[in-house]
PDB file of C-alpha atoms in Angstrom:
ATOM      1  CA  GLY A 278       0.000   0.000   0.000  1.00 53.00           C
ATOM      2  CA  ALA A 279       0.889   3.651  -0.158  1.00 75.00           C
ATOM      3  CA  GLY A 280       1.464   4.059   3.558  1.00 91.00           C
ATOM      4  CA  VAL A 281       1.842   2.174   6.809  1.00 95.00           C
ATOM      5  CA  SER A 282      -1.509   0.757   7.852  1.00 96.00           C
ATOM      6  CA  GLN A 283      -2.398  -0.135  11.425  1.00 97.00           C
ATOM      7  CA  SER A 284      -5.451  -1.864  12.813  1.00 97.00           C
ATOM      8  CA  PRO A 285      -7.559  -1.536  14.767  1.00 97.00           C
ATOM      9  CA  ARG A 286      -7.540   2.273  15.061  1.00 96.00           C
ATOM     10  CA  TYR A 287      -9.016   2.043  18.551  1.00 97.00           C
ATOM     11  CA  LYS A 288      -9.151  -0.801  21.025  1.00 98.00           C
ATOM     12  CA  VAL A 289     -10.776  -0.888  24.435  1.00 98.00           C
ATOM     13  CA  ALA A 290      -9.744  -3.863  26.537  1.00 97.00           C
ATOM     14  CA  LYS A 291     -10.758  -4.973  29.980  1.00 97.00           C
ATOM     15  CA  ARG A 292      -7.904  -5.373  32.402  1.00 97.00           C
ATOM     16  CA  GLY A 293      -6.481  -8.871  32.042  1.00 97.00           C
ATOM     17  CA  GLN A 294      -7.591  -9.306  28.438  1.00 97.00           C
ATOM     18  CA  ASP A 295      -5.117 -10.155  25.665  1.00 98.00           C
ATOM     19  CA  VAL A 296      -4.890  -7.861  22.624  1.00 98.00           C
ATOM     20  CA  ALA A 297      -3.244  -8.076  19.200  1.00 98.00           C
ATOM     21  CA  LEU A 298      -2.302  -5.008  17.187  1.00 98.00           C
ATOM     22  CA  ARG A 299      -1.499  -5.274  13.500  1.00 98.00           C
ATOM     23  CA  CYS A 300       0.891  -3.306  11.300  1.00 98.00           C
ATOM     24  CA  ASP A 301       1.087  -3.465   7.487  1.00 97.00           C
ATOM     25  CA  PRO A 302       4.300  -1.671   6.462  1.00 96.00           C
ATOM     26  CA  ILE A 303       4.978  -0.093   3.106  1.00 94.00           C
ATOM     27  CA  SER A 304       5.595  -2.856   0.586  1.00 93.00           C
ATOM     28  CA  GLY A 305       9.292  -3.635   0.297  1.00 91.00           C
ATOM     29  CA  HIS A 306      10.298  -1.875   3.487  1.00 93.00           C
ATOM     30  CA  VAL A 307      12.864  -3.999   5.255  1.00 92.00           C
ATOM     31  CA  SER A 308      12.846  -2.336   8.658  1.00 93.00           C
ATOM     32  CA  LEU A 309       9.824  -2.224  10.952  1.00 95.00           C
ATOM     33  CA  PHE A 310       9.584  -0.556  14.359  1.00 95.00           C
ATOM     34  CA  TRP A 311       7.026  -0.459  17.154  1.00 97.00           C
ATOM     35  CA  TYR A 312       6.769   2.538  19.468  1.00 97.00           C
ATOM     36  CA  GLN A 313       4.562   3.265  22.471  1.00 97.00           C
ATOM     37  CA  GLN A 314       3.346   6.820  23.024  1.00 96.00           C
ATOM     38  CA  ALA A 315       1.759   7.682  26.352  1.00 94.00           C
ATOM     39  CA  LEU A 316      -0.359  10.813  26.655  1.00 91.00           C
ATOM     40  CA  GLY A 317       1.773  13.949  26.598  1.00 89.00           C
ATOM     41  CA  GLN A 318       4.969  12.048  25.859  1.00 92.00           C
ATOM     42  CA  GLY A 319       7.094  11.367  22.823  1.00 94.00           C
ATOM     43  CA  PRO A 320       7.086   7.894  21.262  1.00 95.00           C
ATOM     44  CA  GLU A 321       9.245   5.339  23.060  1.00 95.00           C
ATOM     45  CA  PHE A 322      10.939   2.483  21.249  1.00 94.00           C
ATOM     46  CA  LEU A 323       9.601  -1.011  21.843  1.00 97.00           C
ATOM     47  CA  THR A 324      11.117  -3.323  19.243  1.00 96.00           C
ATOM     48  CA  TYR A 325      12.692  -3.503  15.772  1.00 94.00           C
ATOM     49  CA  PHE A 326      12.623  -6.020  12.924  1.00 95.00           C
ATOM     50  CA  GLN A 327      14.790  -6.327   9.885  1.00 93.00           C
ATOM     51  CA  ASN A 328      12.778  -8.542   7.569  1.00 94.00           C
ATOM     52  CA  GLU A 329      11.550 -11.383   9.813  1.00 95.00           C
ATOM     53  CA  ALA A 330      14.409 -11.096  12.316  1.00 96.00           C
ATOM     54  CA  GLN A 331      13.703  -9.275  15.570  1.00 96.00           C
ATOM     55  CA  LEU A 332      17.015  -7.505  16.082  1.00 93.00           C
ATOM     56  CA  ASP A 333      16.174  -5.449  19.150  1.00 93.00           C
ATOM     57  CA  LYS A 334      13.440  -5.971  21.711  1.00 94.00           C
ATOM     58  CA  SER A 335      15.075  -4.012  24.494  1.00 93.00           C
ATOM     59  CA  GLY A 336      12.165  -1.567  24.761  1.00 94.00           C
ATOM     60  CA  LEU A 337       9.450  -4.122  25.494  1.00 97.00           C
ATOM     61  CA  PRO A 338       8.346  -3.177  29.021  1.00 94.00           C
ATOM     62  CA  SER A 339       7.599  -6.679  30.260  1.00 94.00           C
ATOM     63  CA  ASP A 340       7.297 -10.290  29.185  1.00 95.00           C
ATOM     64  CA  ARG A 341       3.593  -9.624  28.590  1.00 97.00           C
ATOM     65  CA  PHE A 342       4.615  -7.885  25.369  1.00 98.00           C
ATOM     66  CA  PHE A 343       5.478  -9.955  22.337  1.00 97.00           C
ATOM     67  CA  ALA A 344       5.994  -8.996  18.690  1.00 98.00           C
ATOM     68  CA  GLU A 345       6.420 -11.040  15.549  1.00 97.00           C
ATOM     69  CA  ARG A 346       6.896 -10.577  11.817  1.00 97.00           C
ATOM     70  CA  PRO A 347       6.958 -14.134  10.534  1.00 96.00           C
ATOM     71  CA  GLU A 348       7.155 -13.467   6.790  1.00 93.00           C
ATOM     72  CA  GLY A 349       9.021 -10.199   6.877  1.00 92.00           C
ATOM     73  CA  SER A 350       6.031  -8.012   6.034  1.00 94.00           C
ATOM     74  CA  VAL A 351       3.013  -7.745   8.370  1.00 97.00           C
ATOM     75  CA  SER A 352       3.821  -7.507  12.060  1.00 98.00           C
ATOM     76  CA  THR A 353       1.704  -8.146  15.140  1.00 98.00           C
ATOM     77  CA  LEU A 354       2.265  -6.720  18.601  1.00 98.00           C
ATOM     78  CA  LYS A 355       0.582  -8.828  21.262  1.00 98.00           C
ATOM     79  CA  ILE A 356      -0.021  -7.734  24.829  1.00 98.00           C
ATOM     80  CA  GLN A 357      -1.104 -10.386  27.290  1.00 98.00           C
ATOM     81  CA  ARG A 358      -3.045  -9.747  30.490  1.00 97.00           C
ATOM     82  CA  THR A 359      -3.347  -6.025  29.771  1.00 98.00           C
ATOM     83  CA  GLN A 360      -2.894  -3.543  32.607  1.00 97.00           C
ATOM     84  CA  GLN A 361      -4.060   0.064  32.875  1.00 96.00           C
ATOM     85  CA  GLU A 362      -0.501   1.319  32.398  1.00 96.00           C
ATOM     86  CA  ASP A 363      -0.536  -0.281  28.918  1.00 97.00           C
ATOM     87  CA  SER A 364      -3.023   2.396  27.789  1.00 97.00           C
ATOM     88  CA  ALA A 365      -1.239   4.363  25.062  1.00 97.00           C
ATOM     89  CA  VAL A 366      -1.029   4.866  21.333  1.00 97.00           C
ATOM     90  CA  TYR A 367       1.015   2.137  19.665  1.00 98.00           C
ATOM     91  CA  LEU A 368       2.782   3.383  16.560  1.00 97.00           C
ATOM     92  CA  CYS A 369       4.355   1.309  13.832  1.00 97.00           C
ATOM     93  CA  ALA A 370       6.966   2.716  11.457  1.00 95.00           C
ATOM     94  CA  SER A 371       8.791   1.243   8.488  1.00 94.00           C
ATOM     95  CA  SER A 372      11.774   2.211   6.393  1.00 91.00           C
ATOM     96  CA  LEU A 373      13.358   0.917   3.227  1.00 87.00           C
ATOM     97  CA  HIS A 374      16.677   0.435   4.948  1.00 75.00           C
ATOM     98  CA  ARG A 375      18.864   2.070   7.547  1.00 67.00           C
ATOM     99  CA  GLY A 376      19.207   5.816   7.315  1.00 64.00           C
ATOM    100  CA  THR A 377      16.462   6.401   4.762  1.00 70.00           C
ATOM    101  CA  GLY A 378      13.866   7.880   7.078  1.00 78.00           C
ATOM    102  CA  TYR A 379      10.815   6.355   8.648  1.00 88.00           C
ATOM    103  CA  THR A 380       7.129   6.422   7.731  1.00 92.00           C
ATOM    104  CA  PHE A 381       4.707   6.101  10.620  1.00 94.00           C
ATOM    105  CA  GLY A 382       1.255   4.601  10.651  1.00 95.00           C
ATOM    106  CA  SER A 383      -1.698   6.325  12.306  1.00 94.00           C
ATOM    107  CA  GLY A 384      -1.361   4.132  15.355  1.00 96.00           C
ATOM    108  CA  THR A 385      -3.694   2.097  17.526  1.00 97.00           C
ATOM    109  CA  ARG A 386      -5.068   3.810  20.596  1.00 96.00           C
ATOM    110  CA  LEU A 387      -5.356   1.190  23.326  1.00 98.00           C
ATOM    111  CA  THR A 388      -7.434   1.951  26.393  1.00 97.00           C
ATOM    112  CA  VAL A 389      -7.417  -0.576  29.215  1.00 97.00           C
ATOM    113  CA  VAL A 390     -10.374  -0.248  31.585  1.00 97.00           C
TER     114      VAL A 390
ATOM    115  CA  GLU B1188      22.224   7.329  28.127  1.00 83.00           C
ATOM    116  CA  ASP B1189      20.877   8.703  24.851  1.00 88.00           C
ATOM    117  CA  LYS B1190      18.382  11.516  25.335  1.00 93.00           C
ATOM    118  CA  VAL B1191      16.583  14.313  23.532  1.00 97.00           C
ATOM    119  CA  VAL B1192      15.283  17.455  25.231  1.00 97.00           C
ATOM    120  CA  GLN B1193      12.860  19.792  23.501  1.00 98.00           C
ATOM    121  CA  SER B1194      11.878  23.298  24.466  1.00 97.00           C
ATOM    122  CA  PRO B1195       9.577  24.960  25.011  1.00 97.00           C
ATOM    123  CA  LEU B1196       7.098  22.262  25.981  1.00 96.00           C
ATOM    124  CA  SER B1197       4.246  24.431  24.825  1.00 97.00           C
ATOM    125  CA  LEU B1198       3.864  27.566  22.739  1.00 97.00           C
ATOM    126  CA  VAL B1199       0.829  29.717  21.963  1.00 98.00           C
ATOM    127  CA  VAL B1200       1.079  32.303  19.178  1.00 98.00           C
ATOM    128  CA  HIS B1201      -1.085  34.299  16.804  1.00 97.00           C
ATOM    129  CA  GLU B1202      -1.263  33.739  13.073  1.00 97.00           C
ATOM    130  CA  GLY B1203       1.594  35.458  11.310  1.00 97.00           C
ATOM    131  CA  ASP B1204       4.054  35.092  14.167  1.00 98.00           C
ATOM    132  CA  THR B1205       7.417  33.375  13.701  1.00 98.00           C
ATOM    133  CA  VAL B1206       8.352  30.563  16.086  1.00 98.00           C
ATOM    134  CA  THR B1207      11.566  28.750  16.924  1.00 98.00           C
ATOM    135  CA  LEU B1208      11.505  25.273  18.423  1.00 98.00           C
ATOM    136  CA  ASN B1209      14.593  23.873  20.096  1.00 98.00           C
ATOM    137  CA  CYS B1210      16.009  20.375  20.347  1.00 98.00           C
ATOM    138  CA  SER B1211      19.164  19.370  22.206  1.00 98.00           C
ATOM    139  CA  TYR B1212      20.492  15.841  22.285  1.00 97.00           C
ATOM    140  CA  GLU B1213      23.023  13.395  23.613  1.00 94.00           C
ATOM    141  CA  VAL B1214      23.526  10.262  21.590  1.00 92.00           C
ATOM    142  CA  THR B1215      26.266   7.726  21.028  1.00 88.00           C
ATOM    143  CA  ASN B1216      27.644   7.899  17.490  1.00 89.00           C
ATOM    144  CA  PHE B1217      25.188  10.384  16.050  1.00 91.00           C
ATOM    145  CA  ARG B1218      23.835   9.518  12.600  1.00 91.00           C
ATOM    146  CA  SER B1219      20.883  11.828  12.039  1.00 92.00           C
ATOM    147  CA  LEU B1220      18.314  14.118  13.624  1.00 95.00           C
ATOM    148  CA  LEU B1221      14.728  14.095  12.438  1.00 95.00           C
ATOM    149  CA  TRP B1222      11.793  16.459  12.904  1.00 96.00           C
ATOM    150  CA  TYR B1223       8.204  15.222  12.750  1.00 96.00           C
ATOM    151  CA  LYS B1224       4.825  16.967  12.938  1.00 96.00           C
ATOM    152  CA  GLN B1225       2.111  15.115  14.856  1.00 95.00           C
ATOM    153  CA  GLU B1226      -1.426  16.398  14.465  1.00 92.00           C
ATOM    154  CA  LYS B1227      -3.599  13.476  15.437  1.00 81.00           C
ATOM    155  CA  LYS B1228      -1.722  10.219  15.755  1.00 77.00           C
ATOM    156  CA  ALA B1229       0.696   9.631  12.871  1.00 88.00           C
ATOM    157  CA  PRO B1230       3.912  11.649  13.056  1.00 92.00           C
ATOM    158  CA  THR B1231       4.600  13.005   9.578  1.00 92.00           C
ATOM    159  CA  PHE B1232       8.165  13.530   8.426  1.00 92.00           C
ATOM    160  CA  LEU B1233       9.489  17.072   8.073  1.00 95.00           C
ATOM    161  CA  PHE B1234      13.285  17.004   7.898  1.00 94.00           C
ATOM    162  CA  MET B1235      16.278  14.735   8.314  1.00 93.00           C
ATOM    163  CA  LEU B1236      19.525  16.483   9.204  1.00 95.00           C
ATOM    164  CA  THR B1237      22.931  14.873   9.153  1.00 93.00           C
ATOM    165  CA  SER B1238      25.401  17.700   8.536  1.00 89.00           C
ATOM    166  CA  SER B1239      26.102  20.797  10.604  1.00 90.00           C
ATOM    167  CA  GLY B1240      25.283  24.237   9.313  1.00 89.00           C
ATOM    168  CA  ILE B1241      23.252  23.241   6.276  1.00 90.00           C
ATOM    169  CA  GLU B1242      19.755  24.666   6.447  1.00 93.00           C
ATOM    170  CA  LYS B1243      16.910  22.588   5.121  1.00 94.00           C
ATOM    171  CA  LYS B1244      13.802  24.408   3.937  1.00 96.00           C
ATOM    172  CA  SER B1245      10.300  23.407   3.018  1.00 95.00           C
ATOM    173  CA  GLY B1246       7.979  26.324   2.425  1.00 97.00           C
ATOM    174  CA  ARG B1247       7.657  28.285   5.656  1.00 98.00           C
ATOM    175  CA  LEU B1248       9.540  25.672   7.654  1.00 98.00           C
ATOM    176  CA  SER B1249      13.290  25.456   7.987  1.00 98.00           C
ATOM    177  CA  SER B1250      15.718  23.601  10.216  1.00 98.00           C
ATOM    178  CA  ILE B1251      19.404  23.560  10.968  1.00 96.00           C
ATOM    179  CA  LEU B1252      21.723  21.326  12.953  1.00 96.00           C
ATOM    180  CA  ASP B1253      24.763  22.188  15.099  1.00 95.00           C
ATOM    181  CA  LYS B1254      26.718  18.998  15.760  1.00 91.00           C
ATOM    182  CA  LYS B1255      29.296  20.775  17.870  1.00 93.00           C
ATOM    183  CA  GLU B1256      26.772  22.193  20.324  1.00 93.00           C
ATOM    184  CA  LEU B1257      24.447  19.187  19.924  1.00 95.00           C
ATOM    185  CA  PHE B1258      21.247  20.989  19.042  1.00 95.00           C
ATOM    186  CA  SER B1259      18.840  21.738  16.253  1.00 97.00           C
ATOM    187  CA  ILE B1260      16.179  24.380  15.700  1.00 98.00           C
ATOM    188  CA  LEU B1261      12.995  24.285  13.702  1.00 98.00           C
ATOM    189  CA  ASN B1262      11.710  27.642  12.480  1.00 98.00           C
ATOM    190  CA  ILE B1263       8.211  28.324  11.249  1.00 98.00           C
ATOM    191  CA  THR B1264       7.585  31.735   9.704  1.00 98.00           C
ATOM    192  CA  ALA B1265       4.200  33.393   9.116  1.00 98.00           C
ATOM    193  CA  THR B1266       2.449  30.731  11.194  1.00 98.00           C
ATOM    194  CA  GLN B1267      -1.041  29.556  10.243  1.00 97.00           C
ATOM    195  CA  THR B1268      -3.699  27.767  12.281  1.00 97.00           C
ATOM    196  CA  GLY B1269      -2.867  24.620  10.312  1.00 96.00           C
ATOM    197  CA  ASP B1270       0.580  24.631  11.892  1.00 97.00           C
ATOM    198  CA  SER B1271      -1.002  23.775  15.248  1.00 97.00           C
ATOM    199  CA  ALA B1272       0.433  20.389  16.202  1.00 97.00           C
ATOM    200  CA  ILE B1273       3.016  18.665  18.337  1.00 97.00           C
ATOM    201  CA  TYR B1274       6.496  18.908  16.846  1.00 98.00           C
ATOM    202  CA  LEU B1275       8.727  15.955  17.677  1.00 97.00           C
ATOM    203  CA  CYS B1276      12.497  15.823  17.463  1.00 97.00           C
ATOM    204  CA  ALA B1277      14.278  12.455  17.299  1.00 95.00           C
ATOM    205  CA  VAL B1278      17.863  11.299  16.941  1.00 94.00           C
ATOM    206  CA  GLU B1279      19.342   8.157  15.491  1.00 90.00           C
ATOM    207  CA  GLY B1280      22.614   6.840  16.866  1.00 87.00           C
ATOM    208  CA  ASP B1281      24.489   3.617  16.457  1.00 79.00           C
ATOM    209  CA  THR B1282      21.431   1.561  17.245  1.00 78.00           C
ATOM    210  CA  ASP B1283      18.598   1.452  14.752  1.00 76.00           C
ATOM    211  CA  LYS B1284      15.960   3.024  16.948  1.00 86.00           C
ATOM    212  CA  LEU B1285      14.880   6.654  17.133  1.00 90.00           C
ATOM    213  CA  ILE B1286      15.109   8.439  20.478  1.00 93.00           C
ATOM    214  CA  PHE B1287      12.343  11.028  20.723  1.00 95.00           C
ATOM    215  CA  GLY B1288      11.917  14.124  22.832  1.00 96.00           C
ATOM    216  CA  THR B1289       8.608  14.837  24.538  1.00 96.00           C
ATOM    217  CA  GLY B1290       7.666  17.276  21.811  1.00 96.00           C
ATOM    218  CA  THR B1291       6.648  20.926  21.641  1.00 97.00           C
ATOM    219  CA  ARG B1292       2.924  21.605  21.464  1.00 97.00           C
ATOM    220  CA  LEU B1293       2.311  24.588  19.196  1.00 98.00           C
ATOM    221  CA  GLN B1294      -1.061  26.318  19.144  1.00 97.00           C
ATOM    222  CA  VAL B1295      -1.671  29.012  16.553  1.00 98.00           C
ATOM    223  CA  PHE B1296      -4.733  31.213  17.048  1.00 96.00           C
ATOM    224  CA  PRO B1297      -6.326  33.401  14.380  1.00 94.00           C
TER     225      PRO B1297
END
């Protein structure tokens, strides 16, 4: 597609529920990133893929967070047993390769109640 | 630890005013500094700066980088209400991730 597509746009989850957030990067983009943006804050890095390989997951806040990109295109960010502090906008970004700039999707706003 | 500090945190101006947004950084093995505009959710790319002293321009927006003093500024001249947004600064170092500041919220009133 023309841009980075994320779904759903909004998700309300009850505390303890599992959620899955999807990212469709720009076709052909090798690098894919997930960021978490809390209200009033800048985006914070969660994890990074180069093709299907997860090269850096140092930003994942706990073992409840898991990301995958099995075929090197679409990626899913899964959060198990959601907590209120997980409420944030989750942004996905892709780039053709290192140093070429990043295109962000519109994000998924997750609200845990 | 890599970090980015933006100032001011918030700015309120009238249409036609000129604004300057600041970004200072500390990063290991600097590669680039990027400016993004965030209106609703998706940050949209404005500029990527890699070399000191070279101004980048796009319409009423311009930006410059000082790698010696470790800062960048984003200027917006003749502001319009459509410029109201959060402006994010990010740096890329020797890891592949972007380190963002908290952003500057700009509000432009008619």
